[in-house]
């Protein structure tokens, strides 16, 4: 319970220790604490930003998907229309070709029939002449009777 | 009586007086109440040693402090540092002053905590080791004094509270200006009237003295009383003499010692915290005009 110089020694030690703490202990720890607080704040901000970015990206994805679907549908209807048109044209073309071919065939057939008819007429005329020859038992001079024969031919 | 090195077992009163005597540069108990030529070597040894231990451990943590994921010890230090920083921020409203006052409060808290914690060491370990060394050096072990709790020495606690008083005076002058502060000394708390000047000044002086003395005495009283109770409990344990009654006393000593040590954990922390808080409060008051 006695007072003595220990008191002043303790007082001086007190200031030295406090100075030491102020110089070498407090600033680095506070710096670390502040830096960590900043890191955490930055991290939280980044997470928030990422979250909003994600929402934006999702919205964009939906948008793009919708656009793609729409343009796909457009392309398909265009293609269908074009295909229908092509089929239509092809059908018309086919019909035209068939009609043309039928007309050509009919012309050919008509010509052939005409030729056959001519040939038959010639033949019948000859037969008639030959028959008449037999009937008359004399030879008809073709040069003389050419007119007669031609007339007969046209009547057949 | 045996002769030679075997001294008689000390009586209870001798035991306590011996334990309450400081190791000083006189080699015997200080006779004057106040004698500024005397140093308590044990108080200085333990307080300086523990103070250096505290600040060097802190400095080590501070040097390796990372703003990334902290280790457990760094996290523990950070908890204390943040507690002190929060308290300082709430009490001392000048950021410039806090640059010194907050580290000071941290030092005070940890240093006083460590000094108080010396009370939890087994009472006789260090004194008996010292007695052994003293006897081995050829001196009389009955004069080998050693007190291990620096805060149970009034010199240590008053030294620290005087340091706080000096800081209060310094900040009074620094923050308010010398003229304004002197004006305040004479005009508060009762008002500005020439008749009231002496009363005001006397009140201010009383306030400063009361703050400082109670600041130091509170810590000293708690730790001194705690130490004394540990000694009484140790005497209970030392009563063992083979009889039933002394056996019960011994059991009581174990029980009371355990209980008091556990309770003392609270006291040493609380007193360190109170000393730190009052340091902050007094310095904070020096910043505020009445």
mmCIF file with all atom_site columns, C-alpha atoms in Angstrom, chain B residues 35-146:
data_model
loop_
_atom_site.group_PDB
_atom_site.id
_atom_site.type_symbol
_atom_site.label_atom_id
_atom_site.label_alt_id
_atom_site.label_comp_id
_atom_site.label_asym_id
_atom_site.label_entity_id
_atom_site.label_seq_id
_atom_site.pdbx_PDB_ins_code
_atom_site.Cartn_x
_atom_site.Cartn_y
_atom_site.Cartn_z
_atom_site.occupancy
_atom_site.B_iso_or_equiv
_atom_site.pdbx_formal_charge
_atom_site.auth_seq_id
_atom_site.auth_comp_id
_atom_site.auth_asym_id
_atom_site.auth_atom_id
_atom_site.pdbx_PDB_model_num
ATOM 1   C CA . UNK B 1 35  ? 9.007   7.112   -0.855  1.00 0.00 ? 35  UNK B CA 1
ATOM 2   C CA . UNK B 1 36  ? 9.894   7.888   -4.442  1.00 0.00 ? 36  UNK B CA 1
ATOM 3   C CA . UNK B 1 37  ? 13.333  6.344   -4.221  1.00 0.00 ? 37  UNK B CA 1
ATOM 4   C CA . UNK B 1 38  ? 11.807  2.884   -4.077  1.00 0.00 ? 38  UNK B CA 1
ATOM 5   C CA . UNK B 1 39  ? 10.834  0.656   -7.003  1.00 0.00 ? 39  UNK B CA 1
ATOM 6   C CA . UNK B 1 40  ? 8.666   -2.417  -6.795  1.00 0.00 ? 40  UNK B CA 1
ATOM 7   C CA . UNK B 1 41  ? 10.786  -4.706  -8.938  1.00 0.00 ? 41  UNK B CA 1
ATOM 8   C CA . UNK B 1 42  ? 8.196   -7.493  -9.102  1.00 0.00 ? 42  UNK B CA 1
ATOM 9   C CA . UNK B 1 43  ? 5.435   -5.149  -10.259 1.00 0.00 ? 43  UNK B CA 1
ATOM 10  C CA . UNK B 1 44  ? 7.703   -3.650  -12.887 1.00 0.00 ? 44  UNK B CA 1
ATOM 11  C CA . UNK B 1 45  ? 8.890   -7.051  -14.079 1.00 0.00 ? 45  UNK B CA 1
ATOM 12  C CA . UNK B 1 46  ? 5.433   -8.513  -14.532 1.00 0.00 ? 46  UNK B CA 1
ATOM 13  C CA . UNK B 1 47  ? 3.726   -5.413  -15.851 1.00 0.00 ? 47  UNK B CA 1
ATOM 14  C CA . UNK B 1 48  ? 6.425   -4.633  -18.401 1.00 0.00 ? 48  UNK B CA 1
ATOM 15  C CA . UNK B 1 49  ? 6.757   -8.298  -19.326 1.00 0.00 ? 49  UNK B CA 1
ATOM 16  C CA . UNK B 1 50  ? 3.035   -8.794  -19.825 1.00 0.00 ? 50  UNK B CA 1
ATOM 17  C CA . UNK B 1 51  ? 2.719   -5.461  -21.612 1.00 0.00 ? 51  UNK B CA 1
ATOM 18  C CA . UNK B 1 52  ? 5.447   -6.421  -24.048 1.00 0.00 ? 52  UNK B CA 1
ATOM 19  C CA . UNK B 1 53  ? 3.918   -9.861  -24.488 1.00 0.00 ? 53  UNK B CA 1
ATOM 20  C CA . UNK B 1 54  ? 0.554   -8.286  -25.304 1.00 0.00 ? 54  UNK B CA 1
ATOM 21  C CA . UNK B 1 55  ? 1.833   -5.739  -27.802 1.00 0.00 ? 55  UNK B CA 1
ATOM 22  C CA . UNK B 1 56  ? 4.270   -8.094  -29.510 1.00 0.00 ? 56  UNK B CA 1
ATOM 23  C CA . UNK B 1 57  ? 1.655   -10.791 -29.960 1.00 0.00 ? 57  UNK B CA 1
ATOM 24  C CA . UNK B 1 58  ? -0.675  -8.127  -31.320 1.00 0.00 ? 58  UNK B CA 1
ATOM 25  C CA . UNK B 1 59  ? 2.047   -6.758  -33.591 1.00 0.00 ? 59  UNK B CA 1
ATOM 26  C CA . UNK B 1 60  ? 2.717   -10.247 -34.886 1.00 0.00 ? 60  UNK B CA 1
ATOM 27  C CA . UNK B 1 61  ? -0.954  -10.724 -35.678 1.00 0.00 ? 61  UNK B CA 1
ATOM 28  C CA . UNK B 1 62  ? -1.078  -7.255  -37.218 1.00 0.00 ? 62  UNK B CA 1
ATOM 29  C CA . UNK B 1 63  ? 1.913   -7.890  -39.437 1.00 0.00 ? 63  UNK B CA 1
ATOM 30  C CA . UNK B 1 64  ? 0.385   -11.076 -40.770 1.00 0.00 ? 64  UNK B CA 1
ATOM 31  C CA . UNK B 1 65  ? -3.138  -9.712  -40.893 1.00 0.00 ? 65  UNK B CA 1
ATOM 32  C CA . UNK B 1 66  ? -4.872  -10.640 -44.097 1.00 0.00 ? 66  UNK B CA 1
ATOM 33  C CA . UNK B 1 67  ? -7.970  -9.063  -45.500 1.00 0.00 ? 67  UNK B CA 1
ATOM 34  C CA . UNK B 1 68  ? -8.892  -12.487 -46.864 1.00 0.00 ? 68  UNK B CA 1
ATOM 35  C CA . UNK B 1 69  ? -10.102 -15.370 -44.737 1.00 0.00 ? 69  UNK B CA 1
ATOM 36  C CA . UNK B 1 70  ? -8.585  -14.824 -41.269 1.00 0.00 ? 70  UNK B CA 1
ATOM 37  C CA . UNK B 1 71  ? -7.126  -17.566 -39.129 1.00 0.00 ? 71  UNK B CA 1
ATOM 38  C CA . UNK B 1 72  ? -8.699  -18.308 -35.774 1.00 0.00 ? 72  UNK B CA 1
ATOM 39  C CA . UNK B 1 73  ? -6.236  -16.249 -33.802 1.00 0.00 ? 73  UNK B CA 1
ATOM 40  C CA . UNK B 1 74  ? -6.504  -13.319 -36.157 1.00 0.00 ? 74  UNK B CA 1
ATOM 41  C CA . UNK B 1 75  ? -10.288 -13.561 -35.927 1.00 0.00 ? 75  UNK B CA 1
ATOM 42  C CA . UNK B 1 76  ? -10.076 -13.555 -32.126 1.00 0.00 ? 76  UNK B CA 1
ATOM 43  C CA . UNK B 1 77  ? -7.849  -10.481 -32.145 1.00 0.00 ? 77  UNK B CA 1
ATOM 44  C CA . UNK B 1 78  ? -10.183 -8.843  -34.625 1.00 0.00 ? 78  UNK B CA 1
ATOM 45  C CA . UNK B 1 79  ? -13.139 -9.413  -32.326 1.00 0.00 ? 79  UNK B CA 1
ATOM 46  C CA . UNK B 1 80  ? -11.344 -7.576  -29.506 1.00 0.00 ? 80  UNK B CA 1
ATOM 47  C CA . UNK B 1 81  ? -10.090 -4.837  -31.802 1.00 0.00 ? 81  UNK B CA 1
ATOM 48  C CA . UNK B 1 82  ? -13.539 -4.248  -33.248 1.00 0.00 ? 82  UNK B CA 1
ATOM 49  C CA . UNK B 1 83  ? -15.105 -4.235  -29.798 1.00 0.00 ? 83  UNK B CA 1
ATOM 50  C CA . UNK B 1 84  ? -12.628 -1.566  -28.680 1.00 0.00 ? 84  UNK B CA 1
ATOM 51  C CA . UNK B 1 85  ? -12.996 0.387   -31.933 1.00 0.00 ? 85  UNK B CA 1
ATOM 52  C CA . UNK B 1 86  ? -16.781 0.416   -31.572 1.00 0.00 ? 86  UNK B CA 1
ATOM 53  C CA . UNK B 1 87  ? -16.606 1.581   -27.962 1.00 0.00 ? 87  UNK B CA 1
ATOM 54  C CA . UNK B 1 88  ? -14.079 4.284   -28.843 1.00 0.00 ? 88  UNK B CA 1
ATOM 55  C CA . UNK B 1 89  ? -16.229 5.453   -31.725 1.00 0.00 ? 89  UNK B CA 1
ATOM 56  C CA . UNK B 1 90  ? -19.260 5.742   -29.481 1.00 0.00 ? 90  UNK B CA 1
ATOM 57  C CA . UNK B 1 91  ? -17.472 7.646   -26.727 1.00 0.00 ? 91  UNK B CA 1
ATOM 58  C CA . UNK B 1 92  ? -14.718 9.764   -28.289 1.00 0.00 ? 92  UNK B CA 1
ATOM 59  C CA . UNK B 1 93  ? -16.199 11.783  -31.103 1.00 0.00 ? 93  UNK B CA 1
ATOM 60  C CA . UNK B 1 94  ? -13.002 13.067  -32.637 1.00 0.00 ? 94  UNK B CA 1
ATOM 61  C CA . UNK B 1 95  ? -11.569 10.802  -35.365 1.00 0.00 ? 95  UNK B CA 1
ATOM 62  C CA . UNK B 1 96  ? -8.204  12.517  -34.994 1.00 0.00 ? 96  UNK B CA 1
ATOM 63  C CA . UNK B 1 97  ? -8.044  11.721  -31.264 1.00 0.00 ? 97  UNK B CA 1
ATOM 64  C CA . UNK B 1 98  ? -9.297  8.189   -31.857 1.00 0.00 ? 98  UNK B CA 1
ATOM 65  C CA . UNK B 1 99  ? -6.155  7.432   -33.844 1.00 0.00 ? 99  UNK B CA 1
ATOM 66  C CA . UNK B 1 100 ? -4.331  7.397   -30.539 1.00 0.00 ? 100 UNK B CA 1
ATOM 67  C CA . UNK B 1 101 ? -7.106  6.793   -28.030 1.00 0.00 ? 101 UNK B CA 1
ATOM 68  C CA . UNK B 1 102 ? -8.523  3.637   -29.621 1.00 0.00 ? 102 UNK B CA 1
ATOM 69  C CA . UNK B 1 103 ? -5.160  1.793   -29.732 1.00 0.00 ? 103 UNK B CA 1
ATOM 70  C CA . UNK B 1 104 ? -4.542  3.043   -26.216 1.00 0.00 ? 104 UNK B CA 1
ATOM 71  C CA . UNK B 1 105 ? -7.828  1.551   -25.070 1.00 0.00 ? 105 UNK B CA 1
ATOM 72  C CA . UNK B 1 106 ? -6.936  -1.740  -26.745 1.00 0.00 ? 106 UNK B CA 1
ATOM 73  C CA . UNK B 1 107 ? -3.566  -1.775  -24.997 1.00 0.00 ? 107 UNK B CA 1
ATOM 74  C CA . UNK B 1 108 ? -5.167  -0.934  -21.670 1.00 0.00 ? 108 UNK B CA 1
ATOM 75  C CA . UNK B 1 109 ? -7.741  -3.686  -21.984 1.00 0.00 ? 109 UNK B CA 1
ATOM 76  C CA . UNK B 1 110 ? -5.376  -6.470  -22.984 1.00 0.00 ? 110 UNK B CA 1
ATOM 77  C CA . UNK B 1 111 ? -2.572  -5.380  -20.705 1.00 0.00 ? 111 UNK B CA 1
ATOM 78  C CA . UNK B 1 112 ? -4.748  -5.108  -17.631 1.00 0.00 ? 112 UNK B CA 1
ATOM 79  C CA . UNK B 1 113 ? -6.475  -8.358  -18.522 1.00 0.00 ? 113 UNK B CA 1
ATOM 80  C CA . UNK B 1 114 ? -3.119  -10.152 -18.621 1.00 0.00 ? 114 UNK B CA 1
ATOM 81  C CA . UNK B 1 115 ? -1.933  -8.516  -15.393 1.00 0.00 ? 115 UNK B CA 1
ATOM 82  C CA . UNK B 1 116 ? -5.187  -9.450  -13.664 1.00 0.00 ? 116 UNK B CA 1
ATOM 83  C CA . UNK B 1 117 ? -4.932  -12.974 -15.044 1.00 0.00 ? 117 UNK B CA 1
ATOM 84  C CA . UNK B 1 118 ? -1.716  -13.469 -13.061 1.00 0.00 ? 118 UNK B CA 1
ATOM 85  C CA . UNK B 1 119 ? -4.113  -13.866 -10.142 1.00 0.00 ? 119 UNK B CA 1
ATOM 86  C CA . UNK B 1 120 ? -5.284  -17.170 -11.608 1.00 0.00 ? 120 UNK B CA 1
ATOM 87  C CA . UNK B 1 121 ? -1.845  -18.756 -11.427 1.00 0.00 ? 121 UNK B CA 1
ATOM 88  C CA . UNK B 1 122 ? -1.491  -21.018 -8.404  1.00 0.00 ? 122 UNK B CA 1
ATOM 89  C CA . UNK B 1 123 ? -0.738  -18.628 -5.586  1.00 0.00 ? 123 UNK B CA 1
ATOM 90  C CA . UNK B 1 124 ? 2.577   -20.073 -4.426  1.00 0.00 ? 124 UNK B CA 1
ATOM 91  C CA . UNK B 1 125 ? 4.154   -21.242 -7.679  1.00 0.00 ? 125 UNK B CA 1
ATOM 92  C CA . UNK B 1 126 ? 6.214   -18.216 -8.613  1.00 0.00 ? 126 UNK B CA 1
ATOM 93  C CA . UNK B 1 127 ? 6.916   -17.024 -5.025  1.00 0.00 ? 127 UNK B CA 1
ATOM 94  C CA . UNK B 1 128 ? 8.180   -20.453 -3.973  1.00 0.00 ? 128 UNK B CA 1
ATOM 95  C CA . UNK B 1 129 ? 10.340  -20.757 -7.102  1.00 0.00 ? 129 UNK B CA 1
ATOM 96  C CA . UNK B 1 130 ? 11.724  -17.338 -6.279  1.00 0.00 ? 130 UNK B CA 1
ATOM 97  C CA . UNK B 1 131 ? 12.330  -18.377 -2.679  1.00 0.00 ? 131 UNK B CA 1
ATOM 98  C CA . UNK B 1 132 ? 14.206  -21.426 -3.919  1.00 0.00 ? 132 UNK B CA 1
ATOM 99  C CA . UNK B 1 133 ? 16.353  -19.300 -6.220  1.00 0.00 ? 133 UNK B CA 1
ATOM 100 C CA . UNK B 1 134 ? 16.891  -16.758 -3.466  1.00 0.00 ? 134 UNK B CA 1
ATOM 101 C CA . UNK B 1 135 ? 17.976  -19.432 -1.020  1.00 0.00 ? 135 UNK B CA 1
ATOM 102 C CA . UNK B 1 136 ? 20.211  -21.025 -3.652  1.00 0.00 ? 136 UNK B CA 1
ATOM 103 C CA . UNK B 1 137 ? 21.877  -17.638 -4.084  1.00 0.00 ? 137 UNK B CA 1
ATOM 104 C CA . UNK B 1 138 ? 22.702  -17.742 -0.409  1.00 0.00 ? 138 UNK B CA 1
ATOM 105 C CA . UNK B 1 139 ? 20.108  -15.360 0.964   1.00 0.00 ? 139 UNK B CA 1
ATOM 106 C CA . UNK B 1 140 ? 17.456  -15.858 3.588   1.00 0.00 ? 140 UNK B CA 1
ATOM 107 C CA . UNK B 1 141 ? 14.342  -17.195 1.811   1.00 0.00 ? 141 UNK B CA 1
ATOM 108 C CA . UNK B 1 142 ? 12.188  -15.545 4.455   1.00 0.00 ? 142 UNK B CA 1
ATOM 109 C CA . UNK B 1 143 ? 13.086  -12.268 2.775   1.00 0.00 ? 143 UNK B CA 1
ATOM 110 C CA . UNK B 1 144 ? 12.392  -13.484 -0.763  1.00 0.00 ? 144 UNK B CA 1
ATOM 111 C CA . UNK B 1 145 ? 9.358   -11.392 -1.562  1.00 0.00 ? 145 UNK B CA 1
ATOM 112 C CA . UNK B 1 146 ? 7.434   -11.710 -4.785  1.00 0.00 ? 146 UNK B CA 1
#
